[in-house]
């Protein structure tokens, strides 16, 4: 193709004027170097950029979960894209992960501007809507901030988000919170024979989903409004009928819903106790009783627990000497021993309580695990000086927080005021979900199957523990716990530490004992002991401690 002709300036202003006037012919010449049109430059740059992007896309196709490190530049921000997809490998998750990683290692500092939506979409080989979704989610989390008309920026104060897995805390003292912290903070790969709840696969997941679908069709107020002070009336009516089956007479007006069994005890401690008041517990008892009472600055005393209830002679002596304000206990399926209160001991406990004006808090959280109903202090007492509490975190869902308190009317009045002062409204969604599941016939069938499953697990776990020289203190009638004595001379806390190093959480006895007299005992949750790994780890820990 012939070169484009150009006009060359060969003279002064006068000669130029003459040429314009036509007095001198124009001199036409071919330029030494052809000029490149700006569109050609842009086209070449764009082709190069797309070839680089294609390489990135090839890496992403070969390994969709983790991209190779690629440098992307936007203004003053340079970001290595090592996007480990989260949330099951979604594209939105990959974008979020790439940004979080750079923020975590300080490649992006507070105030840095993020790439534009379009630029980041091109680099990540995703749609702009994917990047918009990722940015909006990060804004909602407070990781980045949106400035209208300017773009997205890293927030000024960034809270670290899961920068590394939390490892076992081997240096912590085995106190009442030790087992809870290890169980709640551990990963899904950790085995938890020391925890106090069932595996997710044992819970009524189908019934919960059905209940949630029913809740989604409820009136608007159920989804958005506060609950009534006493709690969802239909659930309280249902609870009154269920309590009647166990011999406890309580009208719905004498039942107040709480967020959980733990919140129920917390409210009762706030209601009954002053700083320094004495509270009596069993030895051993549920370890969180210790932690909660210490949070209320109560003085704690204990009484030895036997296979039929508290040692009644020791009980009478401790009550007479210390004059406790409260006695907190489990009457049916005692935690951690699995023991059951006998009618004779129940009557003697109530007699001592009446003599010394002692209020009893009866925690009945394991009621639905019973094969045969055991005596209830609240049934014998008629809710005079006994407060009866329960929840559904063990049988229904620990996520749907719902518990209750049954007590005499004047106490319920005061507790309602206290609940409003500390929590205002109740959890209406959880209450209605619990009601939807409980009133369905599937819950009873679920519990029947669960009780049978626990019985089988109890027999299997007991047999395997005996082969290791670990003996159950008693054979529980029902429930999920085995309270066991270790071989002579072995310390439960040391064994628990060795097992934790292999990601197995155990529950050493002294976590349950105020007197620290249960160092040779350990609680096992039989539902969490299925499979070989628990017993293999336990055997190695026993050998190391011997």
Short mmCIF file of C-alpha atoms in Angstrom, two decimals:
data_model
loop_
_atom_site.label_atom_id
_atom_site.label_comp_id
_atom_site.label_asym_id
_atom_site.label_seq_id
_atom_site.Cartn_x
_atom_site.Cartn_y
_atom_site.Cartn_z
CA UNK A 1 0.00 0.00 0.00
CA UNK A 2 1.49 3.43 -0.92
CA UNK A 3 2.66 5.63 1.91
CA UNK A 4 0.45 8.49 2.97
CA UNK A 5 1.59 11.84 1.60
CA UNK A 6 2.37 14.65 4.04
CA UNK A 7 3.18 18.32 3.71
CA UNK A 8 6.69 19.34 4.77
CA UNK A 9 7.42 22.86 6.02
CA UNK A 10 10.44 24.13 4.02
CA UNK A 11 10.62 27.78 4.76
CA UNK A 12 9.61 30.87 6.67
CA UNK A 13 6.25 32.37 7.28
CA UNK A 14 6.52 34.36 4.02
CA UNK A 15 7.23 31.31 1.90
CA UNK A 16 4.37 29.52 3.56
CA UNK A 17 2.07 32.43 2.75
CA UNK A 18 3.25 32.37 -0.86
CA UNK A 19 2.45 28.67 -1.15
CA UNK A 20 -0.96 29.24 0.29
CA UNK A 21 -1.52 32.02 -2.24
CA UNK A 22 -0.53 29.61 -4.99
CA UNK A 23 2.68 31.47 -6.06
CA UNK A 24 4.89 28.41 -5.31
CA UNK A 25 4.06 24.78 -5.93
CA UNK A 26 3.70 22.45 -2.93
CA UNK A 27 6.54 19.98 -2.37
CA UNK A 28 5.23 16.51 -1.54
CA UNK A 29 7.51 13.87 0.05
CA UNK A 30 7.25 10.44 1.70
CA UNK A 31 7.91 10.42 5.51
CA UNK A 32 10.88 8.47 6.85
CA UNK A 33 8.72 6.64 9.60
CA UNK A 34 4.99 6.07 9.20
CA UNK A 35 2.82 7.30 12.08
CA UNK A 36 0.60 4.73 13.94
CA UNK A 37 -2.98 5.70 14.54
CA UNK A 38 -4.02 5.77 18.26
CA UNK A 39 -6.70 3.15 17.57
CA UNK A 40 -4.02 0.76 16.40
CA UNK A 41 -2.08 1.28 19.65
CA UNK A 42 -5.20 0.62 21.72
CA UNK A 43 -5.97 -2.51 19.70
CA UNK A 44 -2.48 -3.91 20.30
CA UNK A 45 -2.65 -3.19 24.04
CA UNK A 46 -6.09 -4.72 24.35
CA UNK A 47 -4.95 -7.89 22.53
CA UNK A 48 -2.01 -8.25 24.93
CA UNK A 49 -4.27 -7.75 27.97
CA UNK A 50 -6.74 -10.35 26.71
CA UNK A 51 -3.95 -12.88 26.11
CA UNK A 52 -2.82 -12.47 29.74
CA UNK A 53 -6.40 -12.80 30.92
CA UNK A 54 -6.77 -15.97 28.87
CA UNK A 55 -3.77 -17.48 30.66
CA UNK A 56 -5.37 -16.64 34.01
CA UNK A 57 -8.61 -18.21 32.84
CA UNK A 58 -6.74 -21.38 31.85
CA UNK A 59 -5.27 -21.66 35.32
CA UNK A 60 -8.69 -21.13 36.83
CA UNK A 61 -10.18 -23.89 34.66
CA UNK A 62 -7.39 -26.32 35.55
CA UNK A 63 -7.73 -25.63 39.28
CA UNK A 64 -11.04 -23.91 40.10
CA UNK A 65 -10.60 -24.03 43.88
CA UNK A 66 -7.22 -22.30 44.11
CA UNK A 67 -5.90 -19.93 41.46
CA UNK A 68 -2.18 -19.45 40.89
CA UNK A 69 -0.86 -16.14 42.10
CA UNK A 70 -1.48 -13.48 39.50
CA UNK A 71 -0.64 -9.84 39.88
CA UNK A 72 -3.35 -7.36 39.13
CA UNK A 73 -2.75 -3.66 39.13
CA UNK A 74 -5.32 -0.97 39.70
CA UNK A 75 -4.07 2.53 40.41
CA UNK A 76 -1.87 2.29 43.49
CA UNK A 77 -3.30 -1.08 44.52
CA UNK A 78 -1.45 -4.27 43.57
CA UNK A 79 -3.13 -7.51 44.56
CA UNK A 80 -2.00 -11.15 44.35
CA UNK A 81 -5.04 -13.19 43.48
CA UNK A 82 -4.76 -16.46 45.40
CA UNK A 83 -8.45 -17.06 45.64
CA UNK A 84 -9.36 -20.06 47.69
CA UNK A 85 -13.05 -20.39 47.00
CA UNK A 86 -15.21 -20.41 50.08
CA UNK A 87 -18.79 -21.41 50.63
CA UNK A 88 -18.42 -24.59 48.61
CA UNK A 89 -16.23 -23.10 45.86
CA UNK A 90 -18.58 -20.39 44.60
CA UNK A 91 -17.34 -17.61 42.35
CA UNK A 92 -18.56 -14.95 44.76
CA UNK A 93 -16.63 -16.72 47.51
CA UNK A 94 -13.48 -16.77 45.38
CA UNK A 95 -13.64 -13.01 44.88
CA UNK A 96 -14.25 -12.43 48.59
CA UNK A 97 -11.42 -14.77 49.51
CA UNK A 98 -8.95 -12.98 47.23
CA UNK A 99 -9.71 -9.63 48.85
CA UNK A 100 -9.71 -10.99 52.40
CA UNK A 101 -6.34 -12.64 51.89
CA UNK A 102 -4.70 -9.44 50.74
CA UNK A 103 -6.20 -7.52 53.64
CA UNK A 104 -5.08 -10.18 56.09
CA UNK A 105 -1.44 -10.09 54.96
CA UNK A 106 -1.51 -6.28 54.70
CA UNK A 107 -1.02 -6.14 50.93
CA UNK A 108 -4.15 -4.02 51.09
CA UNK A 109 -4.05 -1.60 53.99
CA UNK A 110 -6.92 0.39 55.53
CA UNK A 111 -7.97 3.14 53.14
CA UNK A 112 -6.66 1.41 49.99
CA UNK A 113 -8.94 1.60 46.98
CA UNK A 114 -10.11 -1.66 45.47
CA UNK A 115 -10.17 -2.28 41.70
CA UNK A 116 -13.27 -1.20 39.87
CA UNK A 117 -15.98 -3.79 39.48
CA UNK A 118 -15.30 -4.16 35.75
CA UNK A 119 -11.52 -4.41 36.13
CA UNK A 120 -11.71 -7.00 38.90
CA UNK A 121 -14.31 -9.00 36.96
CA UNK A 122 -11.95 -9.14 33.98
CA UNK A 123 -8.99 -10.20 36.12
CA UNK A 124 -10.95 -12.90 37.96
CA UNK A 125 -12.70 -14.01 34.77
CA UNK A 126 -16.13 -13.66 36.35
CA UNK A 127 -19.16 -11.53 35.60
CA UNK A 128 -19.50 -8.01 36.91
CA UNK A 129 -22.58 -9.10 38.86
CA UNK A 130 -20.43 -11.64 40.72
CA UNK A 131 -17.98 -8.94 41.77
CA UNK A 132 -20.83 -6.60 42.75
CA UNK A 133 -22.29 -9.36 44.93
CA UNK A 134 -18.91 -10.05 46.53
CA UNK A 135 -18.26 -6.37 47.21
CA UNK A 136 -21.71 -5.87 48.71
CA UNK A 137 -21.22 -8.83 51.04
CA UNK A 138 -17.86 -7.52 52.17
CA UNK A 139 -19.46 -4.12 52.78
CA UNK A 140 -22.13 -5.82 54.91
CA UNK A 141 -19.37 -7.54 56.91
CA UNK A 142 -17.56 -4.24 57.43
CA UNK A 143 -14.45 -5.44 55.59
CA UNK A 144 -14.70 -2.75 52.91
CA UNK A 145 -16.68 0.48 52.56
CA UNK A 146 -18.49 1.99 49.60
CA UNK A 147 -17.97 5.67 48.73
CA UNK A 148 -20.65 6.78 46.25
CA UNK A 149 -19.11 8.12 43.07
CA UNK A 150 -15.62 7.01 44.09
CA UNK A 151 -15.55 3.23 44.53
CA UNK A 152 -14.79 0.69 47.24
CA UNK A 153 -12.12 1.06 49.91
CA UNK A 154 -10.67 -1.14 52.65
CA UNK A 155 -12.29 -0.19 55.94
CA UNK A 156 -10.27 1.81 58.42
CA UNK A 157 -10.48 -0.79 61.17
CA UNK A 158 -10.49 -4.36 59.90
CA UNK A 159 -11.28 -7.26 62.20
CA UNK A 160 -9.25 -10.35 61.22
CA UNK A 161 -11.48 -13.03 59.68
CA UNK A 162 -10.44 -16.65 60.27
CA UNK A 163 -6.81 -16.11 59.34
CA UNK A 164 -5.92 -19.57 60.64
CA UNK A 165 -7.59 -22.53 62.26
CA UNK A 166 -7.67 -22.32 66.03
CA UNK A 167 -5.46 -25.09 67.36
CA UNK A 168 -5.87 -27.01 70.61
CA UNK A 169 -5.20 -24.86 73.67
CA UNK A 170 -2.98 -27.28 75.54
CA UNK A 171 -1.74 -24.71 78.04
CA UNK A 172 -5.11 -23.81 79.56
CA UNK A 173 -6.00 -25.06 83.03
CA UNK A 174 -8.71 -27.72 83.14
CA UNK A 175 -11.34 -25.50 84.74
CA UNK A 176 -15.17 -25.63 84.39
CA UNK A 177 -14.98 -23.81 81.05
CA UNK A 178 -12.19 -25.97 79.61
CA UNK A 179 -14.39 -28.66 78.06
CA UNK A 180 -16.85 -26.12 76.64
CA UNK A 181 -14.12 -24.02 75.04
CA UNK A 182 -12.40 -27.02 73.48
CA UNK A 183 -15.68 -28.42 72.14
CA UNK A 184 -17.09 -25.15 70.80
CA UNK A 185 -13.86 -23.82 69.28
CA UNK A 186 -12.78 -27.04 67.58
CA UNK A 187 -13.10 -27.87 63.89
CA UNK A 188 -15.50 -30.38 62.40
CA UNK A 189 -12.63 -32.88 62.21
CA UNK A 190 -12.28 -32.92 66.00
CA UNK A 191 -13.98 -35.75 67.86
CA UNK A 192 -15.91 -34.67 70.96
CA UNK A 193 -16.70 -37.55 73.34
CA UNK A 194 -16.44 -35.00 76.15
CA UNK A 195 -19.12 -32.61 74.86
CA UNK A 196 -22.70 -32.50 76.11
CA UNK A 197 -24.73 -32.66 72.90
CA UNK A 198 -25.70 -35.09 70.17
CA UNK A 199 -24.06 -35.22 66.72
CA UNK A 200 -25.91 -33.18 64.08
CA UNK A 201 -26.91 -36.35 62.24
CA UNK A 202 -28.83 -37.50 65.34
CA UNK A 203 -31.03 -34.40 65.45
CA UNK A 204 -34.49 -34.09 63.78
CA UNK A 205 -33.27 -32.15 60.77
CA UNK A 206 -36.28 -32.99 58.58
CA UNK A 207 -38.71 -31.89 61.30
CA UNK A 208 -36.79 -28.64 61.76
CA UNK A 209 -36.90 -27.87 58.05
CA UNK A 210 -40.61 -28.59 58.00
CA UNK A 211 -41.08 -26.29 60.99
CA UNK A 212 -39.08 -23.54 59.30
CA UNK A 213 -41.21 -23.81 56.17
CA UNK A 214 -44.31 -23.41 58.31
CA UNK A 215 -42.73 -20.42 60.04
CA UNK A 216 -42.02 -18.78 56.68
CA UNK A 217 -45.76 -18.72 56.04
CA UNK A 218 -46.59 -17.19 59.42
CA UNK A 219 -48.04 -13.71 59.83
CA UNK A 220 -45.67 -10.77 59.44
CA UNK A 221 -45.57 -10.03 63.17
CA UNK A 222 -44.10 -13.47 63.87
CA UNK A 223 -41.13 -12.62 61.66
CA UNK A 224 -40.52 -9.04 62.76
CA UNK A 225 -42.12 -8.18 66.10
CA UNK A 226 -41.12 -8.68 69.74
CA UNK A 227 -42.57 -11.61 71.61
CA UNK A 228 -44.86 -11.19 74.61
CA UNK A 229 -43.11 -10.98 78.02
CA UNK A 230 -44.17 -14.49 79.09
CA UNK A 231 -43.51 -15.90 75.63
CA UNK A 232 -45.48 -17.50 72.80
CA UNK A 233 -48.84 -18.56 74.38
CA UNK A 234 -49.42 -21.76 72.34
CA UNK A 235 -45.98 -23.07 73.33
CA UNK A 236 -46.60 -22.33 77.01
CA UNK A 237 -49.91 -24.19 76.80
CA UNK A 238 -48.15 -27.14 75.20
CA UNK A 239 -45.45 -27.10 77.87
CA UNK A 240 -48.08 -27.11 80.62
CA UNK A 241 -49.59 -30.29 79.13
CA UNK A 242 -46.18 -31.93 78.80
CA UNK A 243 -45.32 -31.10 82.42
CA UNK A 244 -48.61 -32.60 83.56
CA UNK A 245 -47.48 -35.91 82.04
CA UNK A 246 -44.63 -35.85 84.58
CA UNK A 247 -46.91 -34.97 87.47
CA UNK A 248 -46.12 -31.24 87.57
CA UNK A 249 -49.15 -28.96 87.72
CA UNK A 250 -48.43 -25.57 86.17
CA UNK A 251 -50.80 -23.25 84.35
CA UNK A 252 -49.50 -21.47 81.23
CA UNK A 253 -49.41 -18.23 83.25
CA UNK A 254 -46.85 -19.84 85.58
CA UNK A 255 -44.51 -20.62 82.68
CA UNK A 256 -42.12 -18.05 81.18
CA UNK A 257 -40.07 -18.75 78.09
CA UNK A 258 -36.33 -18.08 78.07
CA UNK A 259 -33.68 -18.20 75.38
CA UNK A 260 -32.14 -21.38 76.82
CA UNK A 261 -31.72 -23.39 79.99
CA UNK A 262 -28.57 -21.41 80.72
CA UNK A 263 -30.43 -18.10 80.42
CA UNK A 264 -33.14 -19.48 82.67
CA UNK A 265 -30.58 -20.18 85.42
CA UNK A 266 -28.93 -16.81 84.84
CA UNK A 267 -32.28 -15.03 85.32
CA UNK A 268 -32.97 -17.04 88.47
CA UNK A 269 -29.55 -16.14 89.88
CA UNK A 270 -30.21 -12.47 89.16
CA UNK A 271 -33.63 -12.77 90.79
CA UNK A 272 -32.72 -14.67 93.96
CA UNK A 273 -29.06 -13.89 94.70
CA UNK A 274 -27.11 -11.03 96.14
CA UNK A 275 -23.33 -10.90 95.86
CA UNK A 276 -21.84 -13.32 98.36
CA UNK A 277 -24.95 -15.47 98.78
CA UNK A 278 -24.34 -19.20 99.10
CA UNK A 279 -25.51 -21.72 96.50
CA UNK A 280 -25.45 -25.50 96.93
CA UNK A 281 -24.60 -27.81 94.02
CA UNK A 282 -24.01 -31.52 93.62
CA UNK A 283 -20.50 -32.96 93.51
CA UNK A 284 -20.08 -33.78 90.67
CA UNK A 285 -22.47 -31.53 88.76
CA UNK A 286 -22.79 -29.88 85.36
CA UNK A 287 -19.61 -27.80 85.14
CA UNK A 288 -21.30 -24.69 83.75
CA UNK A 289 -23.18 -24.32 87.05
CA UNK A 290 -19.80 -23.47 88.60
CA UNK A 291 -18.92 -20.95 85.91
CA UNK A 292 -22.31 -19.24 85.98
CA UNK A 293 -22.41 -18.98 89.77
CA UNK A 294 -18.91 -17.52 89.86
CA UNK A 295 -20.02 -14.94 87.32
CA UNK A 296 -22.68 -13.92 89.86
CA UNK A 297 -20.05 -13.80 92.63
CA UNK A 298 -21.86 -16.42 94.66
CA UNK A 299 -20.24 -18.59 97.31
CA UNK A 300 -20.51 -22.20 96.13
CA UNK A 301 -20.71 -25.25 98.40
CA UNK A 302 -21.27 -28.85 97.34
CA UNK A 303 -22.73 -32.15 98.49
CA UNK A 304 -21.61 -35.63 97.32
CA UNK A 305 -23.96 -37.24 94.81
CA UNK A 306 -24.91 -40.92 95.05
CA UNK A 307 -26.70 -43.27 92.61
CA UNK A 308 -30.03 -42.27 94.21
CA UNK A 309 -29.48 -38.53 94.63
CA UNK A 310 -27.53 -36.27 96.98
CA UNK A 311 -26.05 -37.85 100.10
CA UNK A 312 -28.93 -36.84 102.35
CA UNK A 313 -26.94 -36.78 105.61
CA UNK A 314 -24.30 -34.56 104.06
CA UNK A 315 -27.06 -32.50 102.42
CA UNK A 316 -28.76 -31.75 105.74
CA UNK A 317 -25.43 -30.88 107.37
CA UNK A 318 -24.31 -28.51 104.60
CA UNK A 319 -27.68 -26.73 104.47
CA UNK A 320 -27.74 -26.27 108.25
CA UNK A 321 -24.17 -24.97 108.32
CA UNK A 322 -24.08 -22.69 105.27
CA UNK A 323 -27.77 -21.74 104.87
CA UNK A 324 -27.61 -21.61 101.05
CA UNK A 325 -30.13 -19.46 99.18
CA UNK A 326 -30.42 -21.91 96.26
CA UNK A 327 -29.82 -25.58 95.50
CA UNK A 328 -29.32 -26.27 91.76
CA UNK A 329 -29.62 -29.88 90.63
CA UNK A 330 -30.82 -32.37 88.00
CA UNK A 331 -33.40 -34.74 89.43
CA UNK A 332 -33.87 -36.89 86.31
CA UNK A 333 -30.82 -38.12 84.38
CA UNK A 334 -28.23 -36.36 86.47
CA UNK A 335 -25.34 -34.69 84.64
CA UNK A 336 -22.63 -36.07 84.60
CA UNK A 337 -23.41 -39.32 86.45
CA UNK A 338 -26.62 -40.46 84.73
CA UNK A 339 -28.12 -41.23 88.15
CA UNK A 340 -31.82 -40.79 88.96
CA UNK A 341 -33.31 -39.30 92.12
CA UNK A 342 -35.22 -41.84 94.22
CA UNK A 343 -38.62 -40.93 95.75
CA UNK A 344 -37.29 -41.42 99.30
CA UNK A 345 -34.36 -39.07 98.78
CA UNK A 346 -36.62 -36.56 97.00
CA UNK A 347 -38.96 -36.32 100.01
CA UNK A 348 -36.05 -35.92 102.44
CA UNK A 349 -34.49 -33.18 100.30
CA UNK A 350 -37.78 -31.26 100.29
CA UNK A 351 -38.12 -31.66 104.05
CA UNK A 352 -34.69 -30.13 104.65
CA UNK A 353 -35.43 -27.36 102.15
CA UNK A 354 -38.66 -26.50 103.95
CA UNK A 355 -36.91 -26.49 107.32
CA UNK A 356 -34.22 -24.03 106.22
CA UNK A 357 -36.21 -22.00 103.65
CA UNK A 358 -34.12 -23.27 100.74
CA UNK A 359 -35.24 -22.65 97.15
CA UNK A 360 -34.50 -25.45 94.71
CA UNK A 361 -33.81 -24.99 90.98
CA UNK A 362 -34.58 -28.26 89.20
CA UNK A 363 -32.89 -28.41 85.79
CA UNK A 364 -34.86 -30.94 83.73
CA UNK A 365 -33.11 -30.48 80.40
CA UNK A 366 -32.80 -34.23 79.72
CA UNK A 367 -36.46 -35.09 80.38
CA UNK A 368 -37.25 -36.36 76.89
CA UNK A 369 -34.40 -38.89 77.03
CA UNK A 370 -36.06 -40.89 79.81
CA UNK A 371 -37.39 -44.36 79.08
CA UNK A 372 -39.35 -44.33 82.37
CA UNK A 373 -40.23 -41.00 84.04
CA UNK A 374 -38.30 -40.45 87.28
CA UNK A 375 -39.56 -38.53 90.34
CA UNK A 376 -39.53 -34.75 90.02
CA UNK A 377 -39.03 -32.46 92.99
CA UNK A 378 -41.46 -30.01 91.36
CA UNK A 379 -44.13 -32.74 91.24
CA UNK A 380 -43.79 -33.50 94.96
CA UNK A 381 -43.53 -29.83 95.92
CA UNK A 382 -46.20 -28.35 93.64
CA UNK A 383 -43.94 -25.46 92.59
CA UNK A 384 -43.94 -24.02 96.08
CA UNK A 385 -40.22 -23.74 96.72
CA UNK A 386 -39.05 -25.61 93.60
CA UNK A 387 -38.45 -23.79 90.30
CA UNK A 388 -38.59 -26.14 87.32
CA UNK A 389 -36.63 -25.30 84.16
CA UNK A 390 -35.94 -26.99 80.83
CA UNK A 391 -34.96 -26.46 77.21
CA UNK A 392 -34.79 -28.23 73.87
CA UNK A 393 -31.16 -27.73 72.87
CA UNK A 394 -30.31 -31.40 73.52
CA UNK A 395 -33.22 -33.00 71.68
CA UNK A 396 -34.30 -30.47 69.06
CA UNK A 397 -31.66 -27.89 68.17
CA UNK A 398 -28.93 -25.97 69.95
CA UNK A 399 -29.32 -23.25 67.31
CA UNK A 400 -33.02 -22.68 68.01
CA UNK A 401 -32.52 -21.28 71.50
CA UNK A 402 -35.62 -21.94 73.55
CA UNK A 403 -36.03 -22.77 77.23
CA UNK A 404 -38.56 -22.17 79.98
CA UNK A 405 -39.06 -21.49 83.68
CA UNK A 406 -42.04 -22.80 85.67
CA UNK A 407 -42.52 -21.26 89.11
CA UNK A 408 -45.14 -19.87 91.46
CA UNK A 409 -47.01 -16.78 90.17
CA UNK A 410 -45.33 -14.06 92.24
CA UNK A 411 -41.89 -15.28 91.22
CA UNK A 412 -42.90 -15.37 87.56
CA UNK A 413 -44.07 -11.74 87.86
CA UNK A 414 -40.66 -10.65 89.11
CA UNK A 415 -38.84 -12.77 86.54
CA UNK A 416 -40.85 -11.20 83.71
CA UNK A 417 -39.73 -7.73 84.84
CA UNK A 418 -36.15 -8.94 85.03
CA UNK A 419 -36.37 -10.51 81.58
CA UNK A 420 -37.64 -7.23 80.10
CA UNK A 421 -34.86 -5.31 81.84
CA UNK A 422 -32.09 -7.61 80.60
CA UNK A 423 -33.37 -8.92 77.24
CA UNK A 424 -36.53 -6.88 76.52
CA UNK A 425 -38.46 -9.17 74.18
CA UNK A 426 -38.20 -12.92 73.87
CA UNK A 427 -37.10 -14.91 70.83
CA UNK A 428 -40.43 -15.30 69.07
CA UNK A 429 -39.02 -17.05 66.02
CA UNK A 430 -37.33 -19.74 68.11
CA UNK A 431 -40.45 -20.20 70.23
CA UNK A 432 -42.72 -20.65 67.22
CA UNK A 433 -40.25 -23.00 65.54
CA UNK A 434 -40.07 -25.10 68.72
CA UNK A 435 -43.86 -25.17 68.90
CA UNK A 436 -44.18 -26.20 65.24
CA UNK A 437 -41.86 -29.16 65.79
CA UNK A 438 -43.18 -30.29 69.19
CA UNK A 439 -46.81 -30.40 68.11
CA UNK A 440 -45.97 -32.56 65.11
CA UNK A 441 -46.21 -36.31 65.60
CA UNK A 442 -42.78 -36.71 64.08
CA UNK A 443 -41.08 -35.41 67.24
CA UNK A 444 -42.37 -38.28 69.39
CA UNK A 445 -41.27 -40.80 66.78
CA UNK A 446 -37.88 -39.11 66.61
CA UNK A 447 -37.46 -39.35 70.39
CA UNK A 448 -38.49 -43.01 70.45
CA UNK A 449 -35.87 -43.81 67.83
CA UNK A 450 -33.31 -41.63 69.60
CA UNK A 451 -33.79 -43.36 72.96
CA UNK A 452 -33.30 -46.76 71.32
CA UNK A 453 -30.21 -45.52 69.50
CA UNK A 454 -28.72 -44.15 72.72
CA UNK A 455 -29.35 -47.45 74.51
CA UNK A 456 -27.36 -49.29 71.86
CA UNK A 457 -24.58 -46.70 71.97
CA UNK A 458 -24.51 -46.92 75.78
CA UNK A 459 -23.96 -50.69 75.68
CA UNK A 460 -21.31 -50.51 72.96
CA UNK A 461 -19.37 -47.65 74.56
CA UNK A 462 -19.43 -49.27 78.00
CA UNK A 463 -18.08 -52.51 76.57
CA UNK A 464 -15.22 -50.83 74.71
CA UNK A 465 -14.28 -48.69 77.71
CA UNK A 466 -14.08 -51.76 79.95
CA UNK A 467 -11.58 -53.31 77.54
CA UNK A 468 -9.33 -50.30 78.29
CA UNK A 469 -9.75 -50.75 82.03
CA UNK A 470 -12.23 -47.85 82.36
CA UNK A 471 -15.26 -48.78 84.49
CA UNK A 472 -18.67 -47.03 84.46
CA UNK A 473 -19.67 -45.76 87.92
CA UNK A 474 -23.19 -47.06 87.28
CA UNK A 475 -25.32 -48.30 84.39
CA UNK A 476 -27.64 -45.38 83.53
CA UNK A 477 -31.27 -46.16 82.78
CA UNK A 478 -31.23 -43.67 79.91
CA UNK A 479 -29.51 -40.57 78.59
CA UNK A 480 -26.22 -39.99 76.81
CA UNK A 481 -23.60 -39.93 79.59
CA UNK A 482 -21.34 -42.54 81.18
CA UNK A 483 -19.51 -41.40 84.31
CA UNK A 484 -16.43 -43.62 84.47
CA UNK A 485 -13.57 -44.41 86.83
CA UNK A 486 -10.11 -44.61 85.27
CA UNK A 487 -7.53 -47.29 86.09
CA UNK A 488 -5.88 -46.71 89.45
CA UNK A 489 -3.33 -43.94 89.63
CA UNK A 490 -4.24 -42.24 86.34
CA UNK A 491 -5.12 -38.55 86.14
CA UNK A 492 -8.04 -37.60 83.89
CA UNK A 493 -6.72 -34.10 83.14
CA UNK A 494 -3.43 -35.49 81.85
CA UNK A 495 -5.24 -37.98 79.64
CA UNK A 496 -7.48 -35.21 78.30
CA UNK A 497 -4.45 -33.12 77.34
CA UNK A 498 -2.82 -36.02 75.51
CA UNK A 499 -6.04 -36.75 73.63
CA UNK A 500 -6.52 -33.09 72.71
CA UNK A 501 -3.16 -33.15 70.95
CA UNK A 502 -4.80 -35.70 68.60
CA UNK A 503 -7.96 -33.59 68.20
CA UNK A 504 -10.11 -35.60 70.58
CA UNK A 505 -11.90 -33.59 73.30
CA UNK A 506 -12.46 -35.48 76.58
CA UNK A 507 -14.20 -34.35 79.77
CA UNK A 508 -11.98 -34.86 82.85
CA UNK A 509 -13.78 -35.39 86.15
CA UNK A 510 -12.49 -32.42 88.12
CA UNK A 511 -14.18 -30.05 85.66
CA UNK A 512 -17.42 -31.27 87.28
CA UNK A 513 -16.21 -31.39 90.89
CA UNK A 514 -16.15 -28.38 93.19
CA UNK A 515 -14.09 -30.33 95.74
CA UNK A 516 -11.67 -31.48 93.01
CA UNK A 517 -12.19 -35.06 94.18
CA UNK A 518 -12.98 -36.54 90.73
CA UNK A 519 -9.50 -36.53 89.23
CA UNK A 520 -9.77 -40.25 88.49
CA UNK A 521 -13.13 -39.91 86.69
CA UNK A 522 -14.18 -38.93 83.19
CA UNK A 523 -17.54 -38.29 81.49
CA UNK A 524 -18.20 -39.88 78.11
CA UNK A 525 -20.97 -38.90 75.70
CA UNK A 526 -21.88 -42.24 74.14
CA UNK A 527 -23.38 -40.63 71.03
CA UNK A 528 -19.97 -39.11 70.26
CA UNK A 529 -17.99 -42.31 70.89
CA UNK A 530 -18.93 -44.34 67.82
CA UNK A 531 -16.06 -45.50 65.65
CA UNK A 532 -12.53 -46.65 66.44
CA UNK A 533 -10.63 -43.38 66.58
CA UNK A 534 -11.90 -42.28 70.02
CA UNK A 535 -10.84 -45.54 71.66
CA UNK A 536 -7.53 -45.75 69.80
CA UNK A 537 -6.64 -42.22 70.91
CA UNK A 538 -7.80 -42.96 74.45
CA UNK A 539 -5.66 -46.11 74.56
CA UNK A 540 -2.56 -44.20 73.46
CA UNK A 541 -3.24 -41.46 76.02
CA UNK A 542 -3.58 -44.05 78.78
CA UNK A 543 -0.25 -45.61 77.79
CA UNK A 544 1.50 -42.22 77.80
CA UNK A 545 0.18 -41.31 81.25
CA UNK A 546 0.96 -44.66 82.89
#
